[in-house]
Amino acid sequence: MTKSSEKTPAPVLSVRGLSVSFRGARGVWSEVVRGLDLEIGAGETVALVGESGSGKSVTSMAITRLLDPETSRLGGSILLDGQDILALSEEDMVSRIRGQKVAMIFQEPMTSLHPIYTIGDQITEALTVHSPMSKAQARKQAIELMQRVRIPNAEARISDFPHAFSGGMRQRVMIAMALASRPKLLIADEPTTALDVTVQGEILDLLKDLQEEFGMAMLFITHDMGVVAEVADRTVVMLRGDMVESGTTAQIFDAPVQPYTKGLLASVPKLGTMRGEPVPLRFPVVNMANGSVTPGTKLDRTPDTAAPLLKIRDLVTRFDMRGGLLQRRVAQVHAVEDVSFDIYPGETLSLVGESGCGKSTTGKSLIQLSGGRSSGSVDLSGTELFDTSGEKLRRLRRRIQMIPQDPLASLSPRMTISEALTEPFLEHRMGSRAEALQKAERLMRQVGLQPDMLARFPHEFSGGQRQRLCVARALMLDPEIIIADESVSALDVSVKAQVVNLLMDIQQNLGIAFLFISHDIAVVERISHRIAVMYLGEIVEIGPRSAIMERPAHPYTRRLIEAVAVPDPSRRHSRRSQEPQELKTPLHPMSYVPPKRRYIEIAPGHLVRDDVTTAA
Amino acid sequence: MLTIFLSRLLRMVIVMLGISVITFLIFFATPGSDPAARIAGRNAAPETIAAVRHDFGLDRPLYVQYGLMMDRLFITRDLTSFANRGQKIVPTIMSAAPATLSLVAGAAILWMALGATTGIIAAAFRNRLPDKILMGASMMAVAMPVFWVGEMINLVTQSRLHDTWAFSWVPPLGYVPLTSDPAGWFFALVFPWICLALMYIGLYGRMLRTGIIETYQEDYIRTARSKGLSARRVLLKHATRTAIIPIVIMFGMDFGVLVGGAAVLTEVVFGINGVGRLTYQALKALDLPMIMATVLYASFFVVVANAIVDVLCVMIDPRMRQK
């Protein structure tokens, strides 16, 4: 274990031998954090890194004593600003520690704010609860705080409710609340994980600025090595409750000692590693036990570009907003607007863009599952999908399958895996029950699982295994195209690489085409033959992967690629020069006529939206 | 605001129209419901029945009869009973309504206050002794039938212990109009209120407790606690306000239904001549005009109560406000 070489004369937070145990079923106590040592000085940032289940969030809850005392036990010592946290009563924690010495921000800005109080109420509450002041004074300070975290138009927005804010703005509100009483320590628990890349960059810059200004200590909890490199002075790596390695961030990145740290760093998808590669490349295979890396292999099968498998023309999907006396349509969300593209057999086309850009709706609209009103043309090798309905459409859906983002939510908890896999096969009358089982067993092997796991239930699998099950379920119907909607976004880095490699194996063996929908550009760079960039429901740029990644022509594409956090500690003190932007919405009144777009072909197959002559 | 009000009004008219048509059709499909035979009396000659049928317009097409009945109910307001000759329907209901309203409104205040208190206290002490006692008691309150509780109360307060200091103030059964004697009104209704509210206190308390405990799983409760708010403030300001919404919605339903006549058991046990009792008698006598009037009266209150609840919900939860 490497000791920090930096001097920390009077640490704000000093954790020694922290252990956390939870009471599980039948009163059995299990230790989820063991022997954690941590020290953070004023103005310093320490990152706590690890994959899900490593105990990093539990540690933050232990420091603020937010765990239920009836089902959890804390051991070791936690000194915060010289005070022994574990010796304080709950009343002392409330009146002297939480919200004063230590403040927190969380992963989910969407659910971390109370939905039925205005953000002004929530910020002033954080102000007044610890230092009594008049209403007018509290309001004035709240507006100042909002301006500090760069919420545009703070004075007008103070009486808005959280639902009127985008994710990034809500996270700013959370930060404003945390800063209300100038805490000595700020704990940020995955503060940017749920945000879009461009917004993530803005929030990280903001946190860096505020830390300089307030001189507070920061405990930054994340699984994203790119974020770690960008914010942390020192890094602590955790694995299943144990502290694996700790040291300065530069040390951890340049000369990791422990195999797990090496493995973790090697599995981080890095943007730009595909430069000059003509075809998609599998992720390097990382052995997490010894940290050794086997380089990824090429995808040998090339797409069949003779005739497109799926031809989409002028796809439009709109959602109605109703109101008034007779609940008439008063406005429309133009979720997908005039989208056209082709997918060839054996090809992967990626749709990238920020949340709300219509990429998922595009995927769902193809098989008429979006719930909105769609028009245009979707041609699956000669059959127009938008002309079919009912039973015929149901049979056509066999040929287009989906792999969802959240595998646990999409597997029925009351069905065994064998039932879940054979059901679609039997439903489409593709063969007998025995044949279905045979196929399920074969596919289980193909996705890297054991056939005897078929008798289990979904909750008995890990996240990565469940996603493999969803892949197997999609393959049961011999689809020609698979829509993978953020299918690997929720997985840990090491597992993510494995599942992406699995998808590429399947494409190589079976020649299936993929519509790969993702916001994770580093993954998209690996898997795609072609990439389409979406913004506010429209494609702004589409073309071969190398063209989009290496020669992006549309300003939005450039902005998107630049915003990705790069796992390189030397960039730590740099700032992006991007202005914070409130997300635009494609909500328009009924009378709105979307402008007719023109695309310019700047290279063979590389189309860019012409914004000069068709500016909206 | 005006559009919301108008759309509410429109919806109410549609609901009441639908209910009245259904009531009308069901009545004529019910065996032995022929009003002419009832009006003509027992053992009437077929000629008499035919004459009555003609006099009352009962031989005309159903839609004409329906139209006439609506006209006499809403426009001329002189609809008379089929069962009790000469009894005017509208004034009868108007005189019964205050009793029912007094009974239900008082009980509603009681059960909302006590139900909310029960739920909040139980949630605050979850899985500890106060919670277990309150939940046990509320389970009993839900399980005990209203008529039995009412009779037990009457047995104690009207007869067994009536002459002791504790219950000597209890007036005899029946309703005292508020306008003639406010104190008498209050004393006469104390026990009916308790009796009617008991079950709802238990029901609402249990629901609110579950709601608050579920709300504690939300991320924003963690935020509130990390801000350094006291446990009491987190419970009352942050958890309860969200958890109370389903209770308010249920309250609207229950209140409307009870004012519309569902408090009949309490009314009968305590000798209160309310709308519930009126409906019950009309149904027993298959008295179409009275049934029609009471059913429409009930549906009116259900719709109105729901409209009020919608306004309340928007006040509690601004997300429900339409943009």
Short mmCIF file of C-alpha atoms in Angstrom, two decimals, chain B residues 3-323:
data_model
loop_
_atom_site.label_atom_id
_atom_site.label_comp_id
_atom_site.label_asym_id
_atom_site.label_seq_id
_atom_site.Cartn_x
_atom_site.Cartn_y
_atom_site.Cartn_z
CA THR B 3 -61.97 26.18 -18.24
CA ILE B 4 -61.19 23.79 -15.40
CA PHE B 5 -64.47 24.73 -13.72
CA LEU B 6 -66.46 24.38 -16.94
CA SER B 7 -64.91 21.04 -17.82
CA ARG B 8 -65.74 19.83 -14.31
CA LEU B 9 -69.32 20.99 -14.72
CA LEU B 10 -69.58 19.27 -18.08
CA ARG B 11 -68.23 16.06 -16.66
CA MET B 12 -70.69 16.25 -13.76
CA VAL B 13 -73.64 16.66 -16.11
CA ILE B 14 -72.50 13.67 -18.16
CA VAL B 15 -72.02 11.49 -15.08
CA MET B 16 -75.43 12.42 -13.67
CA LEU B 17 -77.13 11.89 -17.02
CA GLY B 18 -75.58 8.44 -17.33
CA ILE B 19 -76.50 7.46 -13.80
CA SER B 20 -80.08 8.64 -14.15
CA VAL B 21 -80.58 6.70 -17.40
CA ILE B 22 -79.12 3.55 -15.90
CA THR B 23 -81.26 3.89 -12.76
CA PHE B 24 -84.33 4.43 -14.91
CA LEU B 25 -83.68 1.40 -17.11
CA ILE B 26 -82.83 -0.89 -14.22
CA PHE B 27 -86.03 0.11 -12.50
CA PHE B 28 -88.19 -0.86 -15.45
CA ALA B 29 -86.29 -4.11 -15.88
CA THR B 30 -86.91 -5.08 -12.25
CA PRO B 31 -89.69 -7.69 -11.88
CA GLY B 32 -92.75 -6.51 -9.95
CA SER B 33 -91.80 -2.89 -10.22
CA ASP B 34 -94.82 -1.81 -12.30
CA PRO B 35 -95.65 1.55 -10.74
CA ALA B 36 -99.23 1.52 -11.98
CA ALA B 37 -100.04 -1.63 -10.02
CA ARG B 38 -98.53 -0.15 -6.87
CA ILE B 39 -100.32 3.16 -7.22
CA ALA B 40 -103.62 1.45 -7.92
CA GLY B 41 -103.30 -0.53 -4.73
CA ARG B 42 -103.82 -4.22 -3.89
CA ASN B 43 -106.37 -6.31 -5.78
CA ALA B 44 -107.16 -3.49 -8.17
CA ALA B 45 -109.15 -4.36 -11.25
CA PRO B 46 -107.15 -4.47 -14.49
CA GLU B 47 -109.25 -1.55 -15.76
CA THR B 48 -108.25 0.57 -12.77
CA ILE B 49 -104.58 -0.24 -13.32
CA ALA B 50 -104.93 0.66 -16.99
CA ALA B 51 -106.59 3.93 -16.04
CA VAL B 52 -103.88 4.75 -13.53
CA ARG B 53 -101.26 3.85 -16.08
CA HIS B 54 -102.80 6.28 -18.52
CA ASP B 55 -103.29 9.03 -15.91
CA PHE B 56 -99.66 8.90 -14.80
CA GLY B 57 -98.39 8.71 -18.34
CA LEU B 58 -96.93 5.27 -17.69
CA ASP B 59 -98.18 3.94 -21.02
CA ARG B 60 -96.05 6.36 -22.97
CA PRO B 61 -92.65 5.43 -24.44
CA LEU B 62 -89.82 5.15 -21.90
CA TYR B 63 -87.87 8.11 -23.24
CA VAL B 64 -90.91 10.34 -22.89
CA GLN B 65 -91.43 9.14 -19.34
CA TYR B 66 -87.74 9.77 -18.62
CA GLY B 67 -87.99 13.27 -20.02
CA LEU B 68 -91.11 14.01 -18.00
CA MET B 69 -89.51 12.77 -14.81
CA MET B 70 -86.40 14.90 -15.34
CA ASP B 71 -88.63 17.88 -16.10
CA ARG B 72 -90.62 17.42 -12.91
CA LEU B 73 -87.47 16.79 -10.87
CA PHE B 74 -85.34 19.68 -12.03
CA ILE B 75 -87.58 22.26 -13.70
CA THR B 76 -90.98 22.26 -12.04
CA ARG B 77 -89.68 20.46 -8.94
CA ASP B 78 -93.09 19.00 -8.18
CA LEU B 79 -92.29 15.33 -8.65
CA THR B 80 -94.36 13.22 -6.29
CA SER B 81 -93.75 9.81 -4.80
CA PHE B 82 -95.33 6.70 -6.29
CA ALA B 83 -95.52 5.02 -2.91
CA ASN B 84 -96.75 7.75 -0.61
CA ARG B 85 -99.32 9.65 -2.58
CA GLY B 86 -98.84 13.37 -2.44
CA GLN B 87 -95.34 13.27 -0.92
CA LYS B 88 -93.28 15.84 -2.78
CA ILE B 89 -89.82 14.45 -3.52
CA VAL B 90 -87.64 17.56 -3.65
CA PRO B 91 -88.69 19.10 -0.30
CA THR B 92 -88.42 15.69 1.38
CA ILE B 93 -84.81 15.32 0.34
CA MET B 94 -84.04 18.92 1.15
CA SER B 95 -85.26 18.43 4.68
CA ALA B 96 -83.29 15.19 5.11
CA ALA B 97 -80.06 16.53 3.69
CA PRO B 98 -78.94 18.74 6.63
CA ALA B 99 -79.06 15.82 9.04
CA THR B 100 -76.87 13.66 6.83
CA LEU B 101 -74.50 16.52 6.06
CA SER B 102 -74.10 17.33 9.77
CA LEU B 103 -73.45 13.70 10.60
CA VAL B 104 -70.92 13.07 7.83
CA ALA B 105 -69.11 16.43 7.99
CA GLY B 106 -68.53 16.14 11.74
CA ALA B 107 -67.41 12.55 11.44
CA ALA B 108 -65.11 13.50 8.56
CA ILE B 109 -63.33 16.15 10.63
CA LEU B 110 -62.94 13.60 13.42
CA TRP B 111 -61.60 10.82 11.24
CA MET B 112 -59.22 12.98 9.25
CA ALA B 113 -57.71 14.49 12.40
CA LEU B 114 -57.47 11.25 14.34
CA GLY B 115 -56.60 9.13 11.30
CA ALA B 116 -53.70 11.43 10.38
CA THR B 117 -52.47 11.51 13.99
CA THR B 118 -52.65 7.73 14.24
CA GLY B 119 -50.76 7.24 10.99
CA ILE B 120 -48.04 9.76 11.79
CA ILE B 121 -47.46 8.48 15.33
CA ALA B 122 -47.44 4.87 14.18
CA ALA B 123 -44.94 5.68 11.40
CA ALA B 124 -42.71 7.60 13.81
CA PHE B 125 -42.59 4.64 16.19
CA ARG B 126 -42.58 2.02 13.47
CA ASN B 127 -42.28 -1.53 14.75
CA ARG B 128 -42.12 -0.34 18.32
CA LEU B 129 -44.76 -0.54 21.04
CA PRO B 130 -46.83 2.59 20.24
CA ASP B 131 -47.01 1.49 16.61
CA LYS B 132 -48.13 -2.01 17.55
CA ILE B 133 -50.80 -0.72 19.94
CA LEU B 134 -52.16 1.80 17.43
CA MET B 135 -52.19 -0.70 14.57
CA GLY B 136 -53.91 -3.31 16.72
CA ALA B 137 -56.54 -0.79 17.78
CA SER B 138 -57.10 0.43 14.24
CA MET B 139 -57.47 -3.13 13.00
CA MET B 140 -60.22 -3.59 15.60
CA ALA B 141 -61.87 -0.33 14.59
CA VAL B 142 -61.98 -1.46 10.97
CA ALA B 143 -63.26 -4.91 11.87
CA MET B 144 -66.17 -3.85 14.11
CA PRO B 145 -69.44 -3.40 12.19
CA VAL B 146 -70.94 0.09 12.47
CA PHE B 147 -74.38 -1.09 13.54
CA TRP B 148 -72.93 -3.17 16.34
CA VAL B 149 -70.75 -0.31 17.61
CA GLY B 150 -73.76 2.00 17.39
CA GLU B 151 -75.99 -0.33 19.37
CA MET B 152 -73.29 -0.81 22.00
CA ILE B 153 -72.89 2.95 22.33
CA ASN B 154 -76.65 3.34 22.67
CA LEU B 155 -76.82 0.55 25.20
CA VAL B 156 -74.23 2.27 27.38
CA THR B 157 -75.13 5.92 26.91
CA GLN B 158 -78.89 5.67 26.59
CA SER B 159 -79.68 2.93 29.06
CA ARG B 160 -77.08 1.25 31.30
CA LEU B 161 -74.97 4.23 32.32
CA HIS B 162 -77.30 6.99 31.20
CA ASP B 163 -78.11 8.04 34.72
CA THR B 164 -74.50 8.30 35.86
CA TRP B 165 -72.52 11.56 35.72
CA ALA B 166 -70.66 10.41 32.64
CA PHE B 167 -73.54 10.15 30.18
CA SER B 168 -76.41 12.07 31.72
CA TRP B 169 -75.86 14.85 29.20
CA VAL B 170 -76.55 12.57 26.23
CA PRO B 171 -79.85 13.61 24.64
CA PRO B 172 -82.34 11.01 23.37
CA LEU B 173 -81.83 9.54 19.90
CA GLY B 174 -82.66 11.71 16.92
CA TYR B 175 -81.49 14.78 15.09
CA VAL B 176 -81.71 18.34 16.41
CA PRO B 177 -81.46 20.99 13.67
CA LEU B 178 -78.44 23.24 14.00
CA THR B 179 -80.49 26.37 13.36
CA SER B 180 -82.94 25.73 16.19
CA ASP B 181 -80.51 24.61 18.93
CA PRO B 182 -76.75 24.59 18.21
CA ALA B 183 -75.79 23.03 21.54
CA GLY B 184 -78.46 20.37 21.23
CA TRP B 185 -77.29 19.69 17.69
CA PHE B 186 -73.76 19.13 18.90
CA PHE B 187 -74.62 16.90 21.86
CA ALA B 188 -77.04 14.81 19.81
CA LEU B 189 -74.37 14.14 17.21
CA VAL B 190 -71.32 13.41 19.39
CA PHE B 191 -71.82 9.67 19.53
CA PRO B 192 -73.04 9.25 15.94
CA TRP B 193 -69.89 11.05 14.83
CA ILE B 194 -67.63 8.78 16.85
CA CYS B 195 -69.48 5.71 15.65
CA LEU B 196 -69.25 6.65 11.98
CA ALA B 197 -65.65 7.88 12.18
CA LEU B 198 -64.23 4.88 14.01
CA MET B 199 -63.77 2.62 11.01
CA TYR B 200 -62.31 5.42 8.88
CA ILE B 201 -59.82 6.41 11.58
CA GLY B 202 -58.49 2.87 11.53
CA LEU B 203 -58.47 2.65 7.75
CA TYR B 204 -56.84 6.03 7.13
CA GLY B 205 -54.34 5.60 9.95
CA ARG B 206 -53.11 2.32 8.52
CA MET B 207 -52.92 3.72 4.99
CA LEU B 208 -51.03 6.83 6.06
CA ARG B 209 -48.58 4.79 8.14
CA THR B 210 -47.75 2.59 5.14
CA GLY B 211 -47.48 5.64 2.89
CA ILE B 212 -45.08 7.46 5.20
CA ILE B 213 -42.90 4.39 5.66
CA GLU B 214 -42.72 3.96 1.88
CA THR B 215 -41.86 7.63 1.44
CA TYR B 216 -38.89 7.15 3.77
CA GLN B 217 -37.27 5.06 1.02
CA GLU B 218 -37.24 8.06 -1.32
CA ASP B 219 -34.00 9.82 -2.20
CA TYR B 220 -35.33 13.21 -1.16
CA ILE B 221 -35.77 12.01 2.42
CA ARG B 222 -32.08 11.14 2.44
CA THR B 223 -31.40 14.65 1.12
CA ALA B 224 -33.52 16.18 3.87
CA ARG B 225 -31.68 14.18 6.53
CA SER B 226 -28.29 15.05 5.10
CA LYS B 227 -29.25 18.73 5.29
CA GLY B 228 -29.34 18.26 9.04
CA LEU B 229 -33.09 18.46 9.56
CA SER B 230 -34.45 17.01 12.78
CA ALA B 231 -36.26 13.67 12.62
CA ARG B 232 -39.50 15.43 13.48
CA ARG B 233 -39.19 17.94 10.66
CA VAL B 234 -38.29 15.22 8.15
CA LEU B 235 -41.35 13.26 9.23
CA LEU B 236 -43.86 16.09 9.28
CA LYS B 237 -42.69 18.34 6.49
CA HIS B 238 -41.01 16.02 4.04
CA ALA B 239 -42.53 12.57 4.40
CA THR B 240 -46.11 13.25 5.45
CA ARG B 241 -46.94 15.80 2.81
CA THR B 242 -46.28 13.35 0.01
CA ALA B 243 -47.88 10.43 1.81
CA ILE B 244 -51.10 12.27 2.55
CA ILE B 245 -52.10 12.62 -1.12
CA PRO B 246 -53.64 9.14 -1.52
CA ILE B 247 -55.49 9.73 1.76
CA VAL B 248 -56.99 12.97 0.45
CA ILE B 249 -58.08 11.26 -2.75
CA MET B 250 -59.72 8.46 -0.77
CA PHE B 251 -61.33 11.00 1.51
CA GLY B 252 -63.08 12.59 -1.46
CA MET B 253 -64.61 9.28 -2.46
CA ASP B 254 -65.65 8.31 1.04
CA PHE B 255 -67.09 11.70 1.89
CA GLY B 256 -69.14 11.90 -1.29
CA VAL B 257 -70.49 8.40 -0.90
CA LEU B 258 -71.42 8.94 2.75
CA VAL B 259 -73.19 12.25 2.14
CA GLY B 260 -75.00 10.53 -0.70
CA GLY B 261 -76.58 8.05 1.65
CA ALA B 262 -74.02 5.40 2.58
CA ALA B 263 -74.19 6.50 6.22
CA VAL B 264 -77.54 4.71 6.38
CA LEU B 265 -76.50 2.26 9.11
CA THR B 266 -75.43 5.03 11.46
CA GLU B 267 -78.56 7.02 10.62
CA VAL B 268 -80.83 4.08 11.39
CA VAL B 269 -79.07 3.12 14.63
CA PHE B 270 -79.17 6.68 15.98
CA GLY B 271 -82.64 7.49 14.66
CA ILE B 272 -81.48 10.27 12.37
CA ASN B 273 -83.83 10.89 9.45
CA GLY B 274 -81.22 11.41 6.80
CA VAL B 275 -80.85 10.76 3.11
CA GLY B 276 -79.52 7.27 3.63
CA ARG B 277 -82.63 6.24 5.47
CA LEU B 278 -84.78 7.88 2.80
CA THR B 279 -83.00 5.94 0.06
CA TYR B 280 -83.38 2.71 1.96
CA GLN B 281 -87.12 3.23 2.35
CA ALA B 282 -87.53 4.19 -1.29
CA LEU B 283 -85.74 1.06 -2.40
CA LYS B 284 -87.89 -1.09 -0.14
CA ALA B 285 -91.04 0.41 -1.61
CA LEU B 286 -89.67 0.41 -5.20
CA ASP B 287 -90.56 4.09 -5.34
CA LEU B 288 -88.98 5.23 -8.61
CA PRO B 289 -89.15 9.02 -8.20
CA MET B 290 -87.60 8.88 -4.75
CA ILE B 291 -84.93 6.41 -5.87
CA MET B 292 -84.13 8.56 -8.86
CA ALA B 293 -83.88 11.71 -6.78
CA THR B 294 -81.71 10.20 -4.05
CA VAL B 295 -79.39 8.50 -6.55
CA LEU B 296 -78.89 11.75 -8.43
CA TYR B 297 -78.38 13.61 -5.17
CA ALA B 298 -75.73 11.06 -4.16
CA SER B 299 -73.90 11.22 -7.48
CA PHE B 300 -73.91 15.00 -7.27
CA PHE B 301 -72.04 14.88 -3.98
CA VAL B 302 -69.58 12.27 -5.19
CA VAL B 303 -68.70 14.44 -8.17
CA VAL B 304 -68.50 17.63 -6.11
CA ALA B 305 -66.38 15.97 -3.44
CA ASN B 306 -64.00 14.70 -6.10
CA ALA B 307 -63.70 18.15 -7.64
CA ILE B 308 -62.82 19.60 -4.24
CA VAL B 309 -60.27 16.83 -3.72
CA ASP B 310 -58.65 17.60 -7.06
CA VAL B 311 -58.22 21.21 -6.01
CA LEU B 312 -56.78 20.07 -2.69
CA CYS B 313 -54.34 17.73 -4.42
CA VAL B 314 -53.07 20.53 -6.63
CA MET B 315 -52.54 22.61 -3.51
CA ILE B 316 -50.56 19.83 -1.87
CA ASP B 317 -48.68 18.66 -4.96
CA PRO B 318 -47.96 21.39 -7.52
CA ARG B 319 -46.85 18.78 -10.07
CA MET B 320 -50.52 18.02 -10.71
CA ARG B 321 -51.06 21.55 -11.93
CA GLN B 322 -51.67 21.51 -15.66
CA LYS B 323 -49.29 23.54 -17.70
#
